[in-house]
Amino acid sequence: MTEEKIEQGTCLRCGRVATLHRGLCIDCFRKSSEIFTIPDYIDLTVCRSCGAQLKGKHWEYGGELKDIIEDEIHSSLEELSGVEVSLEDIEMRRGGEGLYHVEVRAVALFPGGGVIPTRKALTVRVKSSLCPRCSRIHGSYYEAIIQVRGSGKDLLRQEEAVDRVLERVDQIARGDPMTFVTKLVKVRGGWDIYVGRNQSARRIAQEMHRLYGGDYKVSSKLVGRREGRELKRFTYLVRLPPWRRGDYLLKDGTPHRIEGFQGRRVKLKNIETRREESVEISSVETLAHYPSKEVEMEATVLYTSEREIVIMDPVSFAEVNIKKPPGWKRRESVKVVRVDGGIYLL
Ligand SMILES: [Zn+2]
Ligand SMILES: [Zn+2]
């Protein structure tokens, strides 16, 4: 494109002295030629289920039909050299099956400063199709199942875990449309979540295991062959441990805080001796369990002696003597754990 020459002069048609475009003033120029052109028709292929658009060989997700049409008009618009056209708005009216009559409002900006509003009309033909993601979802396609299982006592946590899986699927789906949930089934002891993409299911199941601890198992089943390759369906079992990190177990008469999980083992910290140990979950599963929010509390410090801190039991209001830990500094209240009538400094 060559730059339009801007010059001041006498309009060849009306004789007015003005900024000239190809020898004409803006008004005469506008009458004499097309400032910009758009095609009469635009053809689109759009998924009837989710609205994704087929561009070349790829499907683009997440655009509204109006935005897609605006983009298409933008990229097919041809303007006179030197003129800048900016689309103001488009108005869509449904015609027949898959047809939209579109009116385009635009303004043309001339290099000399002239602004001319313009309207043009075109027809958009929309071919309805089904994108690969939607055809898989409609066909109940899945590559893997995430099985979330719990102890049965803590249904709320199972649901929290399932919500987290669904949230992660949504997040991954933004970059990978083939990650989706086809089915969510309540089963005995938990939930089965059917996932469209195996890699995503595996990633999420591993994240869940890292987050919650407990048991994690992978199994697979041969479901067929395609082009000589084995087609497998994977199952990821995420078994939630019976307690949460931060909860307490009463072991050998002393509360132990659950510090974390490693596979089938749990890390416990004796809150009197501060010693940590790692034990099999199954070996401590029957111990009395205290959720942290039920047993952790603030207690007022009444006074201190050389070796002891005297606090008020926040439940019975009795005075309780606690051995002063080395290096303890005087403050108004302390955090304590109250388990089975005993009070322990945190
Ligand atoms: Zn003129
Ligand atoms: Zn679709």
Short mmCIF file of C-alpha atoms and ligand atoms in Angstrom, two decimals:
data_model
loop_
_atom_site.label_atom_id
_atom_site.label_comp_id
_atom_site.label_asym_id
_atom_site.label_seq_id
_atom_site.Cartn_x
_atom_site.Cartn_y
_atom_site.Cartn_z
CA MET A 1 0.00 0.00 0.00
CA THR A 2 1.23 3.48 -0.80
CA GLU A 3 0.70 6.35 1.57
CA GLU A 4 -2.07 8.71 0.54
CA LYS A 5 -0.66 12.13 -0.16
CA ILE A 6 -2.22 14.81 2.00
CA GLU A 7 -2.38 18.20 0.49
CA GLN A 8 -4.36 21.34 0.78
CA GLY A 9 -5.95 22.57 -2.45
CA THR A 10 -8.99 23.19 -4.57
CA CYS A 11 -11.40 20.27 -4.91
CA LEU A 12 -11.54 19.13 -8.54
CA ARG A 13 -15.28 18.54 -8.31
CA CYS A 14 -16.81 21.30 -6.15
CA GLY A 15 -14.02 23.86 -6.19
CA ARG A 16 -13.85 24.16 -2.38
CA VAL A 17 -10.45 24.73 -0.81
CA ALA A 18 -9.91 21.83 1.57
CA THR A 19 -7.66 18.93 2.50
CA LEU A 20 -7.68 16.81 -0.63
CA HIS A 21 -7.81 13.05 -1.06
CA ARG A 22 -6.88 12.12 -4.59
CA GLY A 23 -7.76 15.63 -5.68
CA LEU A 24 -11.16 15.70 -3.96
CA CYS A 25 -12.48 17.20 -0.74
CA ILE A 26 -13.76 14.72 1.88
CA ASP A 27 -17.42 15.13 0.89
CA CYS A 28 -16.81 14.59 -2.82
CA PHE A 29 -14.36 11.79 -2.14
CA ARG A 30 -16.91 9.99 0.00
CA LYS A 31 -19.52 10.17 -2.78
CA SER A 32 -17.09 9.06 -5.44
CA SER A 33 -15.55 5.94 -3.97
CA GLU A 34 -15.82 3.13 -1.49
CA ILE A 35 -13.92 4.05 1.63
CA PHE A 36 -13.72 0.39 2.64
CA THR A 37 -15.10 -2.91 1.50
CA ILE A 38 -16.11 -6.07 3.30
CA PRO A 39 -17.17 -9.34 1.67
CA ASP A 40 -20.87 -9.92 1.01
CA TYR A 41 -20.68 -13.28 2.75
CA ILE A 42 -18.66 -14.77 5.57
CA ASP A 43 -18.74 -18.52 6.15
CA LEU A 44 -18.19 -19.94 9.63
CA THR A 45 -18.18 -23.44 11.10
CA VAL A 46 -19.32 -23.41 14.71
CA CYS A 47 -19.92 -26.14 17.30
CA ARG A 48 -23.65 -26.26 18.02
CA SER A 49 -23.04 -27.41 21.55
CA CYS A 50 -20.34 -25.09 22.90
CA GLY A 51 -19.94 -22.40 20.23
CA ALA A 52 -16.30 -23.20 19.43
CA GLN A 53 -15.19 -22.08 15.97
CA LEU A 54 -13.31 -24.12 13.40
CA LYS A 55 -10.39 -22.06 12.08
CA GLY A 56 -8.47 -23.93 9.42
CA LYS A 57 -7.84 -27.27 11.09
CA HIS A 58 -8.14 -26.06 14.66
CA TRP A 59 -11.05 -25.41 16.93
CA GLU A 60 -10.99 -22.22 18.92
CA TYR A 61 -12.84 -22.25 22.19
CA GLY A 62 -14.38 -19.55 24.29
CA GLY A 63 -15.52 -16.91 21.77
CA GLU A 64 -19.03 -15.48 21.46
CA LEU A 65 -20.53 -15.63 17.96
CA LYS A 66 -20.65 -11.84 17.83
CA ASP A 67 -16.94 -11.55 18.68
CA ILE A 68 -16.08 -14.21 16.12
CA ILE A 69 -18.01 -12.32 13.42
CA GLU A 70 -16.34 -9.04 14.40
CA ASP A 71 -12.91 -10.67 14.13
CA GLU A 72 -13.76 -12.09 10.72
CA ILE A 73 -14.96 -8.70 9.47
CA HIS A 74 -11.81 -7.09 10.80
CA SER A 75 -9.52 -9.51 9.01
CA SER A 76 -11.41 -9.35 5.70
CA LEU A 77 -11.89 -5.60 5.66
CA GLU A 78 -10.09 -3.64 2.95
CA GLU A 79 -9.75 0.09 3.25
CA LEU A 80 -8.40 2.78 0.96
CA SER A 81 -4.79 3.52 1.57
CA GLY A 82 -4.24 6.16 4.21
CA VAL A 83 -7.71 5.71 5.67
CA GLU A 84 -8.14 4.08 9.04
CA VAL A 85 -11.39 2.22 9.63
CA SER A 86 -12.55 1.38 13.10
CA LEU A 87 -15.56 -0.87 13.73
CA GLU A 88 -18.03 0.72 16.11
CA ASP A 89 -20.60 -2.00 16.46
CA ILE A 90 -22.31 -4.79 14.61
CA GLU A 91 -25.98 -5.63 14.72
CA MET A 92 -27.06 -9.20 14.05
CA ARG A 93 -30.44 -10.31 12.86
CA ARG A 94 -31.30 -13.97 12.42
CA GLY A 95 -32.25 -14.90 8.89
CA GLY A 96 -33.05 -18.44 7.82
CA GLU A 97 -31.37 -21.57 9.12
CA GLY A 98 -27.77 -20.69 9.99
CA LEU A 99 -28.03 -17.25 8.43
CA TYR A 100 -27.34 -13.93 10.08
CA HIS A 101 -27.84 -10.53 8.52
CA VAL A 102 -25.22 -8.28 9.93
CA GLU A 103 -25.05 -4.52 9.82
CA VAL A 104 -21.65 -3.04 10.45
CA ARG A 105 -21.24 0.45 11.82
CA ALA A 106 -17.79 1.88 11.34
CA VAL A 107 -16.02 5.20 11.19
CA ALA A 108 -13.38 6.07 8.62
CA LEU A 109 -10.62 8.36 9.85
CA PHE A 110 -8.85 10.39 7.21
CA PRO A 111 -5.26 11.43 7.62
CA GLY A 112 -6.19 15.11 7.41
CA GLY A 113 -8.55 14.72 10.36
CA GLY A 114 -11.86 13.99 8.61
CA VAL A 115 -14.15 11.43 10.25
CA ILE A 116 -16.89 9.72 8.26
CA PRO A 117 -19.38 7.30 9.82
CA THR A 118 -20.31 4.43 7.51
CA ARG A 119 -22.68 1.49 7.49
CA LYS A 120 -22.35 -1.73 5.56
CA ALA A 121 -24.27 -4.97 5.47
CA LEU A 122 -23.23 -8.56 4.99
CA THR A 123 -24.55 -12.05 5.50
CA VAL A 124 -22.91 -14.62 7.76
CA ARG A 125 -23.51 -18.27 6.96
CA VAL A 126 -22.97 -20.49 9.99
CA LYS A 127 -22.41 -24.17 9.39
CA SER A 128 -23.36 -26.11 12.49
CA SER A 129 -21.01 -28.88 13.55
CA LEU A 130 -19.85 -30.71 16.67
CA CYS A 131 -16.33 -30.04 17.93
CA PRO A 132 -14.21 -33.03 19.02
CA ARG A 133 -14.61 -32.12 22.69
CA CYS A 134 -18.41 -32.04 22.51
CA SER A 135 -18.65 -35.17 20.39
CA ARG A 136 -16.60 -36.99 23.05
CA ILE A 137 -18.73 -35.63 25.87
CA HIS A 138 -21.92 -36.58 24.02
CA GLY A 139 -20.51 -40.07 23.50
CA SER A 140 -19.72 -40.38 27.26
CA TYR A 141 -16.06 -40.77 26.37
CA TYR A 142 -13.54 -41.14 29.17
CA GLU A 143 -9.96 -42.30 29.52
CA ALA A 144 -9.72 -42.51 33.28
CA ILE A 145 -11.68 -42.66 36.51
CA ILE A 146 -10.61 -40.87 39.67
CA GLN A 147 -12.02 -42.74 42.64
CA VAL A 148 -12.26 -40.60 45.75
CA ARG A 149 -12.80 -42.73 48.84
CA GLY A 150 -13.05 -41.79 52.49
CA SER A 151 -13.59 -43.33 55.86
CA GLY A 152 -17.33 -42.77 55.75
CA LYS A 153 -17.20 -40.73 58.97
CA ASP A 154 -16.14 -37.63 57.11
CA LEU A 155 -18.51 -37.22 54.16
CA LEU A 156 -17.94 -33.49 54.14
CA ARG A 157 -14.29 -34.00 53.35
CA GLN A 158 -15.09 -36.42 50.53
CA GLU A 159 -17.28 -33.75 49.01
CA GLU A 160 -14.58 -31.14 49.51
CA ALA A 161 -12.12 -33.45 47.72
CA VAL A 162 -14.55 -34.04 44.84
CA ASP A 163 -15.11 -30.28 44.51
CA ARG A 164 -11.38 -29.81 44.31
CA VAL A 165 -11.09 -32.41 41.53
CA LEU A 166 -13.85 -30.70 39.53
CA GLU A 167 -12.21 -27.31 40.04
CA ARG A 168 -8.86 -28.64 38.79
CA VAL A 169 -10.56 -30.20 35.74
CA ASP A 170 -12.02 -26.77 34.92
CA GLN A 171 -8.65 -25.10 35.31
CA ILE A 172 -6.84 -27.62 33.10
CA ALA A 173 -9.68 -27.50 30.53
CA ARG A 174 -8.87 -23.85 29.83
CA GLY A 175 -5.64 -24.98 28.19
CA ASP A 176 -6.80 -28.43 27.11
CA PRO A 177 -10.40 -28.77 25.92
CA MET A 178 -10.12 -32.59 25.93
CA THR A 179 -10.00 -32.51 29.72
CA PHE A 180 -13.58 -32.72 30.96
CA VAL A 181 -15.80 -34.74 33.28
CA THR A 182 -18.30 -37.03 31.56
CA LYS A 183 -19.79 -38.57 34.64
CA LEU A 184 -19.82 -38.07 38.40
CA VAL A 185 -21.18 -41.04 40.31
CA LYS A 186 -21.83 -41.46 44.04
CA VAL A 187 -20.77 -44.95 45.02
CA ARG A 188 -20.40 -46.82 48.31
CA GLY A 189 -17.60 -45.14 50.26
CA GLY A 190 -17.08 -42.21 47.91
CA TRP A 191 -17.31 -40.87 44.38
CA ASP A 192 -16.21 -41.91 40.87
CA ILE A 193 -15.22 -39.10 38.53
CA TYR A 194 -14.94 -39.99 34.82
CA VAL A 195 -12.36 -37.84 33.05
CA GLY A 196 -11.83 -37.34 29.31
CA ARG A 197 -8.03 -37.08 29.38
CA ASN A 198 -5.90 -39.65 31.16
CA GLN A 199 -2.85 -37.41 31.72
CA SER A 200 -5.02 -34.80 33.41
CA ALA A 201 -6.73 -37.40 35.62
CA ARG A 202 -3.34 -38.75 36.69
CA ARG A 203 -2.02 -35.27 37.43
CA ILE A 204 -5.07 -34.36 39.51
CA ALA A 205 -5.08 -37.67 41.41
CA GLN A 206 -1.40 -37.20 42.30
CA GLU A 207 -2.07 -33.65 43.47
CA MET A 208 -4.92 -34.90 45.65
CA HIS A 209 -2.69 -37.55 47.14
CA ARG A 210 0.01 -34.99 47.92
CA LEU A 211 -2.55 -32.69 49.48
CA TYR A 212 -4.52 -35.16 51.59
CA GLY A 213 -2.14 -38.08 52.08
CA GLY A 214 -3.70 -41.49 52.56
CA ASP A 215 -3.59 -44.23 49.99
CA TYR A 216 -3.02 -43.91 46.24
CA LYS A 217 -3.30 -46.72 43.72
CA VAL A 218 -3.19 -46.87 39.93
CA SER A 219 -4.69 -49.67 37.90
CA SER A 220 -5.49 -50.07 34.23
CA LYS A 221 -7.58 -52.21 31.96
CA LEU A 222 -7.05 -53.02 28.29
CA VAL A 223 -10.12 -51.87 26.38
CA GLY A 224 -8.98 -52.35 22.80
CA ARG A 225 -6.39 -51.52 20.18
CA ARG A 226 -6.02 -48.63 17.79
CA GLU A 227 -3.37 -48.58 15.06
CA GLY A 228 -1.46 -51.33 16.84
CA ARG A 229 -1.42 -49.40 20.10
CA GLU A 230 -3.03 -50.75 23.22
CA LEU A 231 -5.91 -48.66 24.47
CA LYS A 232 -6.11 -48.62 28.23
CA ARG A 233 -8.46 -47.16 30.71
CA PHE A 234 -6.90 -46.02 33.97
CA THR A 235 -8.29 -45.91 37.48
CA TYR A 236 -6.74 -43.68 40.13
CA LEU A 237 -7.78 -44.50 43.65
CA VAL A 238 -7.36 -41.66 46.12
CA ARG A 239 -8.21 -42.88 49.60
CA LEU A 240 -8.46 -40.01 52.05
CA PRO A 241 -6.92 -40.67 55.45
CA PRO A 242 -9.36 -40.71 58.36
CA TRP A 243 -8.06 -37.43 59.77
CA ARG A 244 -6.78 -34.04 58.67
CA ARG A 245 -3.34 -32.57 59.07
CA GLY A 246 -3.31 -30.57 62.33
CA ASP A 247 -5.75 -32.89 64.13
CA TYR A 248 -4.78 -34.79 67.29
CA LEU A 249 -4.62 -38.44 68.25
CA LEU A 250 -4.40 -39.56 71.87
CA LYS A 251 -1.47 -41.97 71.84
CA ASP A 252 0.04 -43.47 75.03
CA GLY A 253 -2.01 -40.96 77.05
CA THR A 254 -0.55 -37.89 75.31
CA PRO A 255 -2.00 -35.88 72.42
CA HIS A 256 0.02 -36.21 69.21
CA ARG A 257 -0.47 -33.69 66.47
CA ILE A 258 -0.77 -35.00 62.89
CA GLU A 259 2.02 -33.21 61.05
CA GLY A 260 1.58 -34.80 57.64
CA PHE A 261 1.12 -37.92 55.56
CA GLN A 262 3.49 -39.96 53.44
CA GLY A 263 1.62 -42.65 51.56
CA ARG A 264 0.30 -45.06 54.17
CA ARG A 265 2.29 -43.47 56.97
CA VAL A 266 1.46 -40.54 59.16
CA LYS A 267 3.90 -38.20 60.90
CA LEU A 268 2.95 -37.53 64.53
CA LYS A 269 4.37 -35.03 66.99
CA ASN A 270 4.10 -35.64 70.71
CA ILE A 271 3.07 -32.24 72.04
CA GLU A 272 4.70 -32.80 75.43
CA THR A 273 8.11 -34.04 74.34
CA ARG A 274 7.91 -32.37 70.84
CA ARG A 275 9.34 -35.57 69.43
CA GLU A 276 8.20 -36.63 65.96
CA GLU A 277 7.64 -40.14 64.70
CA SER A 278 6.33 -41.76 61.54
CA VAL A 279 3.91 -44.66 61.94
CA GLU A 280 1.62 -46.78 59.75
CA ILE A 281 -1.84 -45.22 59.52
CA SER A 282 -3.37 -48.64 60.13
CA SER A 283 -1.51 -48.97 63.44
CA VAL A 284 -3.09 -45.81 64.90
CA GLU A 285 -6.45 -45.85 63.16
CA THR A 286 -8.36 -46.88 66.28
CA LEU A 287 -6.92 -44.17 68.56
CA ALA A 288 -9.17 -41.42 69.89
CA HIS A 289 -9.22 -38.56 67.38
CA TYR A 290 -9.70 -34.85 68.11
CA PRO A 291 -10.23 -32.33 65.28
CA SER A 292 -8.00 -29.30 65.85
CA LYS A 293 -10.86 -26.81 65.85
CA GLU A 294 -12.48 -28.61 68.78
CA VAL A 295 -9.45 -28.82 71.06
CA GLU A 296 -7.18 -25.88 70.25
CA MET A 297 -8.01 -22.76 72.29
CA GLU A 298 -6.65 -19.61 73.89
CA ALA A 299 -6.12 -19.59 77.65
CA THR A 300 -5.51 -16.55 79.87
CA VAL A 301 -2.22 -16.48 81.76
CA LEU A 302 -3.01 -15.67 85.43
CA TYR A 303 0.53 -15.53 86.78
CA THR A 304 3.85 -17.24 86.46
CA SER A 305 6.37 -18.61 88.88
CA GLU A 306 9.96 -19.57 88.28
CA ARG A 307 9.11 -22.99 86.90
CA GLU A 308 5.41 -22.79 86.10
CA ILE A 309 2.81 -20.89 84.17
CA VAL A 310 -0.60 -20.69 85.81
CA ILE A 311 -3.44 -20.36 83.34
CA MET A 312 -7.21 -20.43 83.49
CA ASP A 313 -8.80 -23.51 81.96
CA PRO A 314 -11.00 -21.93 79.23
CA VAL A 315 -13.69 -24.57 79.78
CA SER A 316 -13.82 -25.20 83.57
CA PHE A 317 -12.28 -21.82 84.56
CA ALA A 318 -10.09 -23.66 87.09
CA GLU A 319 -6.48 -22.67 87.65
CA VAL A 320 -4.07 -25.00 85.92
CA ASN A 321 -0.32 -25.21 86.48
CA ILE A 322 1.80 -25.92 83.44
CA LYS A 323 5.54 -26.49 83.41
CA LYS A 324 7.25 -23.46 81.91
CA PRO A 325 9.14 -24.41 78.76
CA PRO A 326 12.73 -23.15 78.52
CA GLY A 327 12.95 -19.66 77.07
CA TRP A 328 9.23 -18.95 77.52
CA LYS A 329 8.38 -15.24 77.56
CA ARG A 330 5.55 -13.77 79.60
CA ARG A 331 2.40 -12.88 77.64
CA GLU A 332 -1.29 -12.39 78.40
CA SER A 333 -2.61 -15.54 76.81
CA VAL A 334 -1.31 -18.79 75.39
CA LYS A 335 -2.56 -21.28 72.84
CA VAL A 336 -3.38 -24.64 74.40
CA VAL A 337 -4.74 -28.02 73.44
CA ARG A 338 -7.41 -29.37 75.73
CA VAL A 339 -7.77 -33.11 75.27
CA ASP A 340 -9.56 -35.50 77.59
CA GLY A 341 -9.46 -33.04 80.53
CA GLY A 342 -5.70 -32.44 80.17
CA ILE A 343 -4.29 -29.10 79.06
CA TYR A 344 -1.10 -28.84 77.02
CA LEU A 345 0.81 -25.79 75.91
CA LEU A 346 1.18 -25.47 72.15
ZN ZN B 1 -15.48 18.75 -3.25
ZN ZN B 2 -18.17 -28.00 21.19
#
